[in-house]
Short mmCIF file of C-alpha atoms in Angstrom, two decimals:
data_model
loop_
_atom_site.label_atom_id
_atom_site.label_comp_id
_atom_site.label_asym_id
_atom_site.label_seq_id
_atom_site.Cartn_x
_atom_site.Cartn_y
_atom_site.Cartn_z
CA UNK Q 1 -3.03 -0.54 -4.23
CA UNK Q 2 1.03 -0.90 -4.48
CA UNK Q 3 1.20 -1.63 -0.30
CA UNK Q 4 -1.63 -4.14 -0.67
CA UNK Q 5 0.07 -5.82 -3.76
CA UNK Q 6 3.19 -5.29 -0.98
CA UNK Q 7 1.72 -6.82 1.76
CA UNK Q 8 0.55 -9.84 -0.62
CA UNK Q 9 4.42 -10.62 -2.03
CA UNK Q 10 6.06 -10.16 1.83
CA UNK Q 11 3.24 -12.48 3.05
CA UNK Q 12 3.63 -15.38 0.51
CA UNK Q 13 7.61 -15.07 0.72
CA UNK Q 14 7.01 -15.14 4.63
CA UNK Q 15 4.97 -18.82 4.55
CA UNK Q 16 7.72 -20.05 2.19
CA UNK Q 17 10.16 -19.29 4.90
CA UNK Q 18 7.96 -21.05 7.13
CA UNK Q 19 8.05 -24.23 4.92
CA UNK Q 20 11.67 -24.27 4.21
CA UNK Q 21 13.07 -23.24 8.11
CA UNK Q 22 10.46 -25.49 10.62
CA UNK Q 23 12.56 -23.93 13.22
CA UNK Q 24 10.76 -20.62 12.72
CA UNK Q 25 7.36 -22.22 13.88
CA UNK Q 26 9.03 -23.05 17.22
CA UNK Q 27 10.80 -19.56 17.43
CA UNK Q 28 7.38 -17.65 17.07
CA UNK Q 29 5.04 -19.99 19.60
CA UNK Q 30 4.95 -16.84 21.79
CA UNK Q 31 3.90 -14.66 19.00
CA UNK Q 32 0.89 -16.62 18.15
CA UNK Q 33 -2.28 -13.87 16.98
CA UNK Q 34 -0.25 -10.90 18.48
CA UNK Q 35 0.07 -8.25 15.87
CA UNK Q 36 3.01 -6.51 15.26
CA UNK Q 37 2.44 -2.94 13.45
CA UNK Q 38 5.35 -1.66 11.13
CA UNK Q 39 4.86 2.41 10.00
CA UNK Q 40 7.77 3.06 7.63
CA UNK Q 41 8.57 6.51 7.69
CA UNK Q 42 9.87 6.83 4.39
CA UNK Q 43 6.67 5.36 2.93
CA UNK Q 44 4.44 7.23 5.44
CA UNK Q 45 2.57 3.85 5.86
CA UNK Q 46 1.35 0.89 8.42
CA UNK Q 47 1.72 -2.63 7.65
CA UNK Q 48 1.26 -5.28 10.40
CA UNK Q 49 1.61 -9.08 10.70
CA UNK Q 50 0.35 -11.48 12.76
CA UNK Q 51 1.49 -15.33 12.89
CA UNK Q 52 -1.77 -17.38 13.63
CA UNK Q 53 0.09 -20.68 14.13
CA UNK Q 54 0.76 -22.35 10.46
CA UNK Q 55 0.96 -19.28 8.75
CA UNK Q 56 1.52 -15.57 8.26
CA UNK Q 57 -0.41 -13.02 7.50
CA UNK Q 58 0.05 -9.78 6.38
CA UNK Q 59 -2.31 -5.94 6.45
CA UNK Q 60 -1.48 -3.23 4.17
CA UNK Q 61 -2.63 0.27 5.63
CA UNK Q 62 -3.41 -1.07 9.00
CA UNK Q 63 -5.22 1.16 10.82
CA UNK Q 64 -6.49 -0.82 14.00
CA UNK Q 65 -4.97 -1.28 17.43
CA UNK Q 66 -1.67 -3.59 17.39
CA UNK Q 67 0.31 -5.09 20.34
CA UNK Q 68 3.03 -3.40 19.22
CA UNK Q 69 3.75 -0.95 17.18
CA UNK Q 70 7.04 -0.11 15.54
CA UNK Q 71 8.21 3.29 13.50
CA UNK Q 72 11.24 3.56 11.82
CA UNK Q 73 12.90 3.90 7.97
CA UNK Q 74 13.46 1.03 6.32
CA UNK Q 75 17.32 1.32 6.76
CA UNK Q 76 16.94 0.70 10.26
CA UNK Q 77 14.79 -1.92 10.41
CA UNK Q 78 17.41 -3.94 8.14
CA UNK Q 79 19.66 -3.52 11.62
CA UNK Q 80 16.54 -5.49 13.73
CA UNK Q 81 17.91 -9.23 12.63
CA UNK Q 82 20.13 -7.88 16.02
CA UNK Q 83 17.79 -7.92 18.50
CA UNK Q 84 20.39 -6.70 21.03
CA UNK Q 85 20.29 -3.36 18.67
CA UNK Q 86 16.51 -2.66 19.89
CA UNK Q 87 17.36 -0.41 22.91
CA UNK Q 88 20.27 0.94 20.89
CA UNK Q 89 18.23 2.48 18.28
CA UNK Q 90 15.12 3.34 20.59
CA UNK Q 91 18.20 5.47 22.34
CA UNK Q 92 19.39 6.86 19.00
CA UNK Q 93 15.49 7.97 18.03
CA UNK Q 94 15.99 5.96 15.23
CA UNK Q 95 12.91 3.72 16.15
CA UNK Q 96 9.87 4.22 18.25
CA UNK Q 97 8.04 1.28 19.78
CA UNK Q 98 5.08 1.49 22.05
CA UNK Q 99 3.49 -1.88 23.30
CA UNK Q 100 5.09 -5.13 23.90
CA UNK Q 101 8.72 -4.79 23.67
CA UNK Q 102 8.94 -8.53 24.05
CA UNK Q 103 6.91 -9.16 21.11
CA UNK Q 104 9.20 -6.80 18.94
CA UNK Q 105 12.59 -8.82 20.47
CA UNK Q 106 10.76 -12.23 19.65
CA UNK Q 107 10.46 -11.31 16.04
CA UNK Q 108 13.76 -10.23 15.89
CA UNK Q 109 15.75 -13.40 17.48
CA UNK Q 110 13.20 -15.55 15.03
CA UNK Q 111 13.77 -13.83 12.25
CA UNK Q 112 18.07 -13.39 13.09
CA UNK Q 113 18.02 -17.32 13.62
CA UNK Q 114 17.34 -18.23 10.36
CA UNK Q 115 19.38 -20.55 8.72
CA UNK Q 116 17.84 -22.34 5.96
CA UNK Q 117 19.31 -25.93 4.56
CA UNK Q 118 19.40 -25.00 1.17
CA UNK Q 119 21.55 -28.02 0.45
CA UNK Q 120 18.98 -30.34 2.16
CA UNK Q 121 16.11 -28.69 0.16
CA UNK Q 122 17.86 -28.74 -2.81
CA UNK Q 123 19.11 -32.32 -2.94
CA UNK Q 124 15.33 -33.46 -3.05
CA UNK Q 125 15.37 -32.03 -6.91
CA UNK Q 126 19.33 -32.89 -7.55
CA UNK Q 127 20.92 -35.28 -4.95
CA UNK Q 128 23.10 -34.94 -2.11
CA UNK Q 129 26.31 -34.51 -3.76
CA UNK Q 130 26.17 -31.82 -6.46
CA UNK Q 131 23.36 -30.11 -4.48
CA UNK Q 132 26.23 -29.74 -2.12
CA UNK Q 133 28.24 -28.67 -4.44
CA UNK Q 134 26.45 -26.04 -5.88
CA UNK Q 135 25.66 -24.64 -2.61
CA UNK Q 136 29.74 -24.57 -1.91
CA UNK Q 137 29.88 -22.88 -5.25
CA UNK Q 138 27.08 -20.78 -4.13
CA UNK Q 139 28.90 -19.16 -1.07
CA UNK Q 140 32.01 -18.63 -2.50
CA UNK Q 141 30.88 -16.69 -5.22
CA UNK Q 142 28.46 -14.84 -2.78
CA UNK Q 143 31.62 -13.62 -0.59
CA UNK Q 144 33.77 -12.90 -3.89
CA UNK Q 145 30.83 -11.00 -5.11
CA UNK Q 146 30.70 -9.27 -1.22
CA UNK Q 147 34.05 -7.82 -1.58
CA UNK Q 148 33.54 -6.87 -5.20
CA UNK Q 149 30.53 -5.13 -4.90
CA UNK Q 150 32.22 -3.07 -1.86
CA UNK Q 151 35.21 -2.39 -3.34
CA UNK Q 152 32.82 -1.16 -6.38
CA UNK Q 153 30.51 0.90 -4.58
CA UNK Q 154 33.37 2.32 -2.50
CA UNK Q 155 35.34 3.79 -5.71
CA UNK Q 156 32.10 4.94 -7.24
CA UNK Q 157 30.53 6.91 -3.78
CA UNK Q 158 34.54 8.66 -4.14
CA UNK Q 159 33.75 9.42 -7.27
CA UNK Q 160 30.48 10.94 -7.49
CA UNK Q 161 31.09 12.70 -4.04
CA UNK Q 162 34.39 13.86 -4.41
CA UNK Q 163 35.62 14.34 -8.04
CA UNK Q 164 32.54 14.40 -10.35
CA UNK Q 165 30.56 16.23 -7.44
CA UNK Q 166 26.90 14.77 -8.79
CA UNK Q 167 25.99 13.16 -5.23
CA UNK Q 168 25.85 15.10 -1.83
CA UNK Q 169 27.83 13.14 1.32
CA UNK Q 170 25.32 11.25 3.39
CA UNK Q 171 25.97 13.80 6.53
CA UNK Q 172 24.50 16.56 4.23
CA UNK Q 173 21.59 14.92 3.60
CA UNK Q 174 21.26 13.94 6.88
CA UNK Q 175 21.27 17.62 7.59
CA UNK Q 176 18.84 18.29 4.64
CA UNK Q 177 16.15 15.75 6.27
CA UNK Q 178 16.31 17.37 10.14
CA UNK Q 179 16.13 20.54 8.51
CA UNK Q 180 12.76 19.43 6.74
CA UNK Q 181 11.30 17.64 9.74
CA UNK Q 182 12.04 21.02 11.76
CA UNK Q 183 10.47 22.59 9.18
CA UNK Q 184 7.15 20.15 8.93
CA UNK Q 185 7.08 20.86 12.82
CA UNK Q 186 7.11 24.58 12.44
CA UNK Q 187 4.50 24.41 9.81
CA UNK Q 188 2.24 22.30 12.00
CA UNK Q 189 2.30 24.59 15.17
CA UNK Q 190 1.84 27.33 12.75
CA UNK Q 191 -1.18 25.95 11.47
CA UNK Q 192 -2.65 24.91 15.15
CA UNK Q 193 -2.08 28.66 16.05
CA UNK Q 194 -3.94 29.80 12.97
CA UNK Q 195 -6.28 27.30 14.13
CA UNK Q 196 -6.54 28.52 17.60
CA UNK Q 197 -6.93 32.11 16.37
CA UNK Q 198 -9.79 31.30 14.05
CA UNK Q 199 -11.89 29.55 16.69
CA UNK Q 200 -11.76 31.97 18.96
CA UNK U 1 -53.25 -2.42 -12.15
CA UNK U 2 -49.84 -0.56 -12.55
CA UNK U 3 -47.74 -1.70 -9.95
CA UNK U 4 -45.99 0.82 -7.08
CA UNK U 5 -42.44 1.49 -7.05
CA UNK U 6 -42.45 -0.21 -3.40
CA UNK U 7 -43.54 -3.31 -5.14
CA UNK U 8 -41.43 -3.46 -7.82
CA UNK U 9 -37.19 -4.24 -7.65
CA UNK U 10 -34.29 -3.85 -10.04
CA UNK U 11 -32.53 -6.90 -11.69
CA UNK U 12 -29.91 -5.26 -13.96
CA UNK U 13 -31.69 -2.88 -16.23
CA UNK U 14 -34.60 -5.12 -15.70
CA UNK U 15 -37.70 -3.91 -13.51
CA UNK U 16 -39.25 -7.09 -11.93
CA UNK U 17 -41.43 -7.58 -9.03
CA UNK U 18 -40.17 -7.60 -5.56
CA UNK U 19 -41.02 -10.70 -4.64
CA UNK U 20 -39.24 -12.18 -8.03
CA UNK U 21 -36.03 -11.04 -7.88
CA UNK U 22 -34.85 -13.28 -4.90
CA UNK U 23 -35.54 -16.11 -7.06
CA UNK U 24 -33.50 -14.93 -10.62
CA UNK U 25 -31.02 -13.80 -8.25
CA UNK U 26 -30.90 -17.24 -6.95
CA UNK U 27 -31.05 -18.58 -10.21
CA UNK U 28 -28.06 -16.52 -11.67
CA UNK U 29 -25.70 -17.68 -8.26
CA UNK U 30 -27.12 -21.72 -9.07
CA UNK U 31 -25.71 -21.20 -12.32
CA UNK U 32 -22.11 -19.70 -11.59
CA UNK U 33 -21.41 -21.35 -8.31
CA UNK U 34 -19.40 -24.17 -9.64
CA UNK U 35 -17.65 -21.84 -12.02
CA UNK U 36 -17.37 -18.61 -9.63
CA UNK U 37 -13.67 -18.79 -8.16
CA UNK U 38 -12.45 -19.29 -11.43
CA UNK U 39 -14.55 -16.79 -12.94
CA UNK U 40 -13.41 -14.28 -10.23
CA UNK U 41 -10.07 -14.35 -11.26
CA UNK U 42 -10.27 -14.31 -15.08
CA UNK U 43 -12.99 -11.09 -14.75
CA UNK U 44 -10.95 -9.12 -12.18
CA UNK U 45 -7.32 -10.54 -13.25
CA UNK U 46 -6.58 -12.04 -9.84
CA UNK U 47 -7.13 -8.05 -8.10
CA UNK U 48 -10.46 -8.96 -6.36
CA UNK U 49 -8.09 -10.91 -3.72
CA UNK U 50 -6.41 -7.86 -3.30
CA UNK U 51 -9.92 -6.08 -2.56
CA UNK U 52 -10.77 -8.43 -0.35
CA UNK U 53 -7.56 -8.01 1.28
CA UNK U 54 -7.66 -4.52 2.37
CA UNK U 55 -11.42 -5.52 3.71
CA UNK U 56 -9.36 -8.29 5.98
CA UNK U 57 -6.93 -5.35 6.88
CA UNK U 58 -9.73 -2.85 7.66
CA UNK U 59 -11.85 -5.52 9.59
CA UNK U 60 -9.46 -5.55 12.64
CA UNK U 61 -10.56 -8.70 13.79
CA UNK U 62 -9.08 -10.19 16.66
CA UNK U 63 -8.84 -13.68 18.35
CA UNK U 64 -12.04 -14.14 20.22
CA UNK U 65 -14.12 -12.10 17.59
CA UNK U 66 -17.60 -13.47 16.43
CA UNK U 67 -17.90 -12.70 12.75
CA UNK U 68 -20.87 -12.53 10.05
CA UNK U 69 -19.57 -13.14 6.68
CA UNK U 70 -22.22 -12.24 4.90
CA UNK U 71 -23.19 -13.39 0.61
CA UNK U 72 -19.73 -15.09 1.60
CA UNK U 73 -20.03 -17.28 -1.44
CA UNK U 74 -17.23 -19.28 -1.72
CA UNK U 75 -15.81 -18.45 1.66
CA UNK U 76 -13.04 -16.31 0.27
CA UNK U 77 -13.07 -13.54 3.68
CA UNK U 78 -14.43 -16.31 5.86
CA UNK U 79 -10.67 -18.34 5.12
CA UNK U 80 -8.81 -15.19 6.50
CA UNK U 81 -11.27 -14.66 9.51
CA UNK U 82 -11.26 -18.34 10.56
CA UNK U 83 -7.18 -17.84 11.11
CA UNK U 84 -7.72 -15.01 12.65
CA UNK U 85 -10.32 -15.28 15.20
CA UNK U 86 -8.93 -18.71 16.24
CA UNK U 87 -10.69 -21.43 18.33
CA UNK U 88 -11.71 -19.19 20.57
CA UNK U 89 -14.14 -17.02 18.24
CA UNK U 90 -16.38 -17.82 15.42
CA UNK U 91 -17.03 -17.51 11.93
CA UNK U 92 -20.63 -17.56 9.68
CA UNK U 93 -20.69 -17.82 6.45
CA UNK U 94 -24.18 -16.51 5.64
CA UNK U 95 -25.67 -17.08 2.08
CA UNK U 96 -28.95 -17.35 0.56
CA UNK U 97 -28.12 -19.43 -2.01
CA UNK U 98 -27.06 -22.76 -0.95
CA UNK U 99 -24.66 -23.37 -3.75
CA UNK U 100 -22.70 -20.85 -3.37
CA UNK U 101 -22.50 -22.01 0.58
CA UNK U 102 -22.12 -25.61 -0.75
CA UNK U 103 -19.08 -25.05 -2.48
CA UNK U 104 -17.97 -22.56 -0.15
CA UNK U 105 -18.24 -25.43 2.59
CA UNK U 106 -16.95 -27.89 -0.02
CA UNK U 107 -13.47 -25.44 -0.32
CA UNK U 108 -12.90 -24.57 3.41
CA UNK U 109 -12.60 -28.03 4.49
CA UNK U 110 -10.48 -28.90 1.78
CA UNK U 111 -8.20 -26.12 3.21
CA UNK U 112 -8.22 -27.48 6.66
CA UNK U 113 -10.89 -25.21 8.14
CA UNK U 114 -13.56 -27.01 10.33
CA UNK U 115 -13.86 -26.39 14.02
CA UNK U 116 -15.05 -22.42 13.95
CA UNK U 117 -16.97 -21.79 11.08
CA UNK U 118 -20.50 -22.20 10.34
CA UNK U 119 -22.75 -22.24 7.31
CA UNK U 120 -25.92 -20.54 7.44
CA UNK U 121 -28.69 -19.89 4.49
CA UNK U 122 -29.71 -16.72 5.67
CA UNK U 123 -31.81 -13.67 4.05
CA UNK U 124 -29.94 -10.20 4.78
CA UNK U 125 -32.95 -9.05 4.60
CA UNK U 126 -34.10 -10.57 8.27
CA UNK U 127 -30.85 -12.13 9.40
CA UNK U 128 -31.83 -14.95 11.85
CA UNK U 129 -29.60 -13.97 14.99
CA UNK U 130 -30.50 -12.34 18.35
CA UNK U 131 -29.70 -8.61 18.80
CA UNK U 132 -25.94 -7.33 19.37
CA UNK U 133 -24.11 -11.15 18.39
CA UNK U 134 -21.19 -10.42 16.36
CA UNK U 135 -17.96 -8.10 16.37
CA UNK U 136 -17.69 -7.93 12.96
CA UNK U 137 -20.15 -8.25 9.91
CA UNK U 138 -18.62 -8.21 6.11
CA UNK U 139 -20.43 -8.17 3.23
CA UNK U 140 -17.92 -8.38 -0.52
CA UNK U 141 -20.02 -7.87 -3.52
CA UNK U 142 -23.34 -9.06 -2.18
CA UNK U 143 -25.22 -5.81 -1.59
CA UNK U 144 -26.13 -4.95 -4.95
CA UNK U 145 -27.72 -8.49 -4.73
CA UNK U 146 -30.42 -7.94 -2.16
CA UNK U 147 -33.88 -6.93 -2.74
CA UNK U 148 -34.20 -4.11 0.22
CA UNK U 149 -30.87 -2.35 0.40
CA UNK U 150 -32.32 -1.03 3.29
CA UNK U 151 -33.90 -3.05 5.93
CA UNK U 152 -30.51 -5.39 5.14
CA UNK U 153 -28.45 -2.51 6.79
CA UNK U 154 -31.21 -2.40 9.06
CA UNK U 155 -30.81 -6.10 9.61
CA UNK U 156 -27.18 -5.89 10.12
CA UNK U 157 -26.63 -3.24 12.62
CA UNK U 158 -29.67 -4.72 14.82
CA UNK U 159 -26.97 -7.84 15.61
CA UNK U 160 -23.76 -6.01 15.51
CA UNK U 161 -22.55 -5.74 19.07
CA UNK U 162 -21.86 -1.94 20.32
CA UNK U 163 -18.39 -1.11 18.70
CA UNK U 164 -19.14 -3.21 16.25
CA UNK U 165 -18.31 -2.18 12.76
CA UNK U 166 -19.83 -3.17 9.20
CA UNK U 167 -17.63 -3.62 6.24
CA UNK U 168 -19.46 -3.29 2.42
CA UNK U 169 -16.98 -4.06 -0.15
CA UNK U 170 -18.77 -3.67 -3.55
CA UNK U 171 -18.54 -2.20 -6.77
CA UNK U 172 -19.09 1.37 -7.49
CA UNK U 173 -18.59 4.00 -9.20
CA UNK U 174 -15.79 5.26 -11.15
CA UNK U 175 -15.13 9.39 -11.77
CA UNK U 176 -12.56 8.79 -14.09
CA UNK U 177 -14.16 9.40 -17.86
CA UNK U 178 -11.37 7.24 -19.73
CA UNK U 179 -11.43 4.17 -16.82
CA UNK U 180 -15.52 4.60 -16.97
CA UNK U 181 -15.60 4.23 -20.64
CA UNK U 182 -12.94 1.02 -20.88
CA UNK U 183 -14.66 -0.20 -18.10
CA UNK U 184 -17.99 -0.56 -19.72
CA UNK U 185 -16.98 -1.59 -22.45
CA UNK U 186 -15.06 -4.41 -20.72
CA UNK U 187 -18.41 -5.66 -19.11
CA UNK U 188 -20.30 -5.03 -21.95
CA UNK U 189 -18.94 -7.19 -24.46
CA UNK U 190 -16.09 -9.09 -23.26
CA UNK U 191 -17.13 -9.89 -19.26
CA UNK U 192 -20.71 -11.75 -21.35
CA UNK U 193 -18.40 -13.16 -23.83
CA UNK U 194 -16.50 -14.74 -21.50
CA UNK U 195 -18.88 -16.08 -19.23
CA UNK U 196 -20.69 -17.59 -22.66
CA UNK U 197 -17.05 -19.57 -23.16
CA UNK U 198 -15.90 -20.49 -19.75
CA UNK U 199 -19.44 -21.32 -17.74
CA UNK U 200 -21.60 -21.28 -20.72
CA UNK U 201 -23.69 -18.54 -19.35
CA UNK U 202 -23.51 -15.42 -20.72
CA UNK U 203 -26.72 -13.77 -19.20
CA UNK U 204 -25.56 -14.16 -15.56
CA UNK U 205 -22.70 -12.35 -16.60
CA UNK U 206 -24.71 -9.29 -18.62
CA UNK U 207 -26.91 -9.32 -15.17
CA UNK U 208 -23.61 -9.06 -13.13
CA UNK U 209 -22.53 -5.71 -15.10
CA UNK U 210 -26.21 -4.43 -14.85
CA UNK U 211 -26.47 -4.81 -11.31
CA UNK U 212 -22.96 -2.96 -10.72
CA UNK U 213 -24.77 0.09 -13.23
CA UNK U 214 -27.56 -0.15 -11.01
CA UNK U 215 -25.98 0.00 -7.42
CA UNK U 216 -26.17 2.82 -5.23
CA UNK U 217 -22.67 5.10 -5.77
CA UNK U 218 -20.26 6.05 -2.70
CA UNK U 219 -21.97 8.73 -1.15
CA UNK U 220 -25.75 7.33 -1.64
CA UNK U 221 -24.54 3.95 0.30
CA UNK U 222 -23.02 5.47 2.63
CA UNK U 223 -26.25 8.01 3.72
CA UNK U 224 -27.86 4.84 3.21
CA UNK U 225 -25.59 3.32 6.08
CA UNK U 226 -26.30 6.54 8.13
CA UNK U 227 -29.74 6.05 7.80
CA UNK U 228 -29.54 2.00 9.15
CA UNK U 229 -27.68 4.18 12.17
CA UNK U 230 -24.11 3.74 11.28
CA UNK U 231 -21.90 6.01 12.88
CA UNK U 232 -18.19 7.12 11.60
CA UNK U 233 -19.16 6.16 8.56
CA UNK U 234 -16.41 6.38 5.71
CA UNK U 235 -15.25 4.77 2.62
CA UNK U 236 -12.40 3.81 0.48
CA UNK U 237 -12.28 3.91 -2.90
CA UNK U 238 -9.85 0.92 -5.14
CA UNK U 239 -9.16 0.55 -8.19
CA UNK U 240 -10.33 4.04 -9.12
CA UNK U 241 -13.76 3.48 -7.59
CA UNK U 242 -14.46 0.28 -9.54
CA UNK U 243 -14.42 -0.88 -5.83
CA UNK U 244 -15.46 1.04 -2.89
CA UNK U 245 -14.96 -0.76 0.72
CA UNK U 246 -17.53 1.20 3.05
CA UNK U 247 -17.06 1.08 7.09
CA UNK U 248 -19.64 1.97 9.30
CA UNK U 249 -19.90 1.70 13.09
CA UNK U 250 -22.35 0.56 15.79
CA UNK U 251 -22.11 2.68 19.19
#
């Protein structure tokens, strides 16, 4: 019931980007009742969306034929707003896609294109000057708070890796996930052996 | 004379005859139509939209699809498939009560959506369509509601085109003790209570947690849906089994 109450939350935030970028609409004419299919791997679940026109909408545990279907974590799908990183991580086995690559690429320009006129949506409610301003005041305190949190996160990963020792370094756990998926693979032929042997 | 079983029907805990219970079912759905969107959220807290959700998800209808929402009511799934089937396919919103279909006709073109739906008063009993018409047929907490159980499934997979599929989204039953318990006594006394203070009709209400006690569980419906001729036949509890959506396919 979490996905569907998922699925619910990234549809309505997906038709308020539609209101507040118009662009978008244009961007997505091609995509018009294709559905896209998303399995996570990390959450071992489908959802899909399909854009009928106006709107968005959004499956939890979708278990139907899609036009295309992507799998990947959700780390790498945060790389898609680069559409030019599709084949890259396709390459890298970081993504499979089976069906129409073109639909997948659309997506990803539309959704990399964004840029949403906060001032101009703001200044409705404020006016054009201080909604100007507090979008100015906005940014710079986004970047400040960029470097911040890096420099932050930075000194802590040092610390937990390397002198408190509480976190393992990403390549280990790297390691620690092949290791289980070669594992998982061995069980599986096991089991179609056992299978095999009992059928016979 | 002491009546037959065959001619005799279940309305809640009542007994009444077969040929009755149309008409107090009718009469409970006059009653709440005005009131029943509203009254759907307050009962369920908002989740029945994310029931009838996961129906949508697991209808996988397509642009081009013909589709039979059936006891649609207020046109809740019939929104979703209207989108989705575009200009290109159709939607009916089958009811037998036209008050339910009136203000489910009333809110779709408030929304914007004329062009591929239609509104039919229809018995699921003998639905009024030529053999092997639609894609899709969906039916969200109407079931318990009709009279045979039976020759509706019947009904339904005589028009569903080959590879068509049936969706049944209705309440059921529960196998957790503590959820059972809370549950009834949430239908019990507060669902009546409530329906007494917001639509000023508490005995539609009592009938609508009698009729959920007296609905086939998961397993009978779906040998039920076997029986109609159903193939890969399956179903999905939510909620615990409060809710049970039930798929069934036409080959």
């Amino acid at each position: 019931m979490i996905e569907v109450v998922a699925s619910a939350i990234v549809e309505s935030c997906l038709n308020r980007l539609l209101v507040l970028e118009p662009e978008l609409t244009r961007s997505l004419e091609n995509c018009k009742h294709k559905v896209i299919a998303v399995e996570l791997r990390d959450w071992q679940h489908t959802f899909a969306l399909t854009y009928v026109g106006h709107q968005f909408i959004v499956f939890s545990q979708y278990q139907e034929h899609a036009d295309c279907h992507i799998s990947a974590s959700l780390e790498t799908l945060t790389k898609l707003t680069n559409p030019s990183l599709l084949t890259q991580l396709i390459r890298q086995e970081k993504l499979d896609l089976e069906g129409d690559l073109q639909l997948a690429q659309n997506y990803s320009s539309a959704f990399s294109n964004i840029h949403i006129d906060w001032a101009e949506h703001l200044s409705r409610y404020i006016g054009d000057a201080p909604a100007q301003q507090v979008i100015n005041s906005t940014q710079k305190a986004h970047v400040q708070g960029k470097t911040i949190g890096s420099s932050f996160k930075s000194t802590v990963t040092q610390l937990c890796q390397d002198e408190l020792k509480v976190t393992i370094h990403p390549l280990e756990l790297e390691q620690y996930k092949m290791h289980t998926r070669h594992i998982k693979n061995q069980a599986a032929q096991l089991e179609q052996r056992i299978q095999l042997l009992l059928n016979r | 004379m002491k009546e037959s079983p065959q001619d005799t029907a279940d309305f809640g805990y009542k007994t009444v005859d077969r040929e009755e219970k149309a008409s107090l079912v009718a009469d409970v759905f006059h009653s709440v139509a005005a009131k029943y969107d509203i009254m759907n959220d307050l009962m369920s807290f908002g989740v029945h939209r994310l029931w009838k959700r996961q129906a949508i998800a697991c209808s996988g209808v397509r642009k081009g699809h013909k589709v039979l929402d059936l006891a649609g009511g207020t046109g809740d799934l019939t929104a979703k498939f209207s989108q989705l089937v575009t200009e290109s396919g159709q939607v009916i919103l089958g009811d037998i009560n036209d008050s339910m279909l009136k203000v489910g006709r009333d809110k779709l073109r408030d929304l914007g959506l004329v062009g591929n739906i239609e509104y039919v008063q229809m018995n699921a009993e003998a639905l009024p369509f030529p053999d092997n018409s639609f894609d899709v047929i969906t039916i969200a907490f109407g079931l318990r509601n009709v009279t045979d159980k039976d020759a509706a499934l019947r009904s339904m997979y005589r028009i569903l085109k080959p590879g068509g599929r049936l969706l049944v989204l209705e309440f059921s039953k529960t196998n957790n003790e503590a959820l059972s318990k809370l549950y009834d006594l949430y239908s019990f006394n507060l669902l009546p209570t409530m329906g007494k203070i917001i639509a000023n009709d508490s005995e539609s209400y009592r009938y609508l947690a009698e009729s959920i006690r007296m609905h086939p569980d998961q397993e009978t419906l779906k040998s039920m849906m076997e029986e109609a001729g159903f193939e890969q036949t399956s179903y999905q509890n939510m909620t615990g089994g409060i809710v049970a959506l039930h798929r069934g396919f036409k080959y």
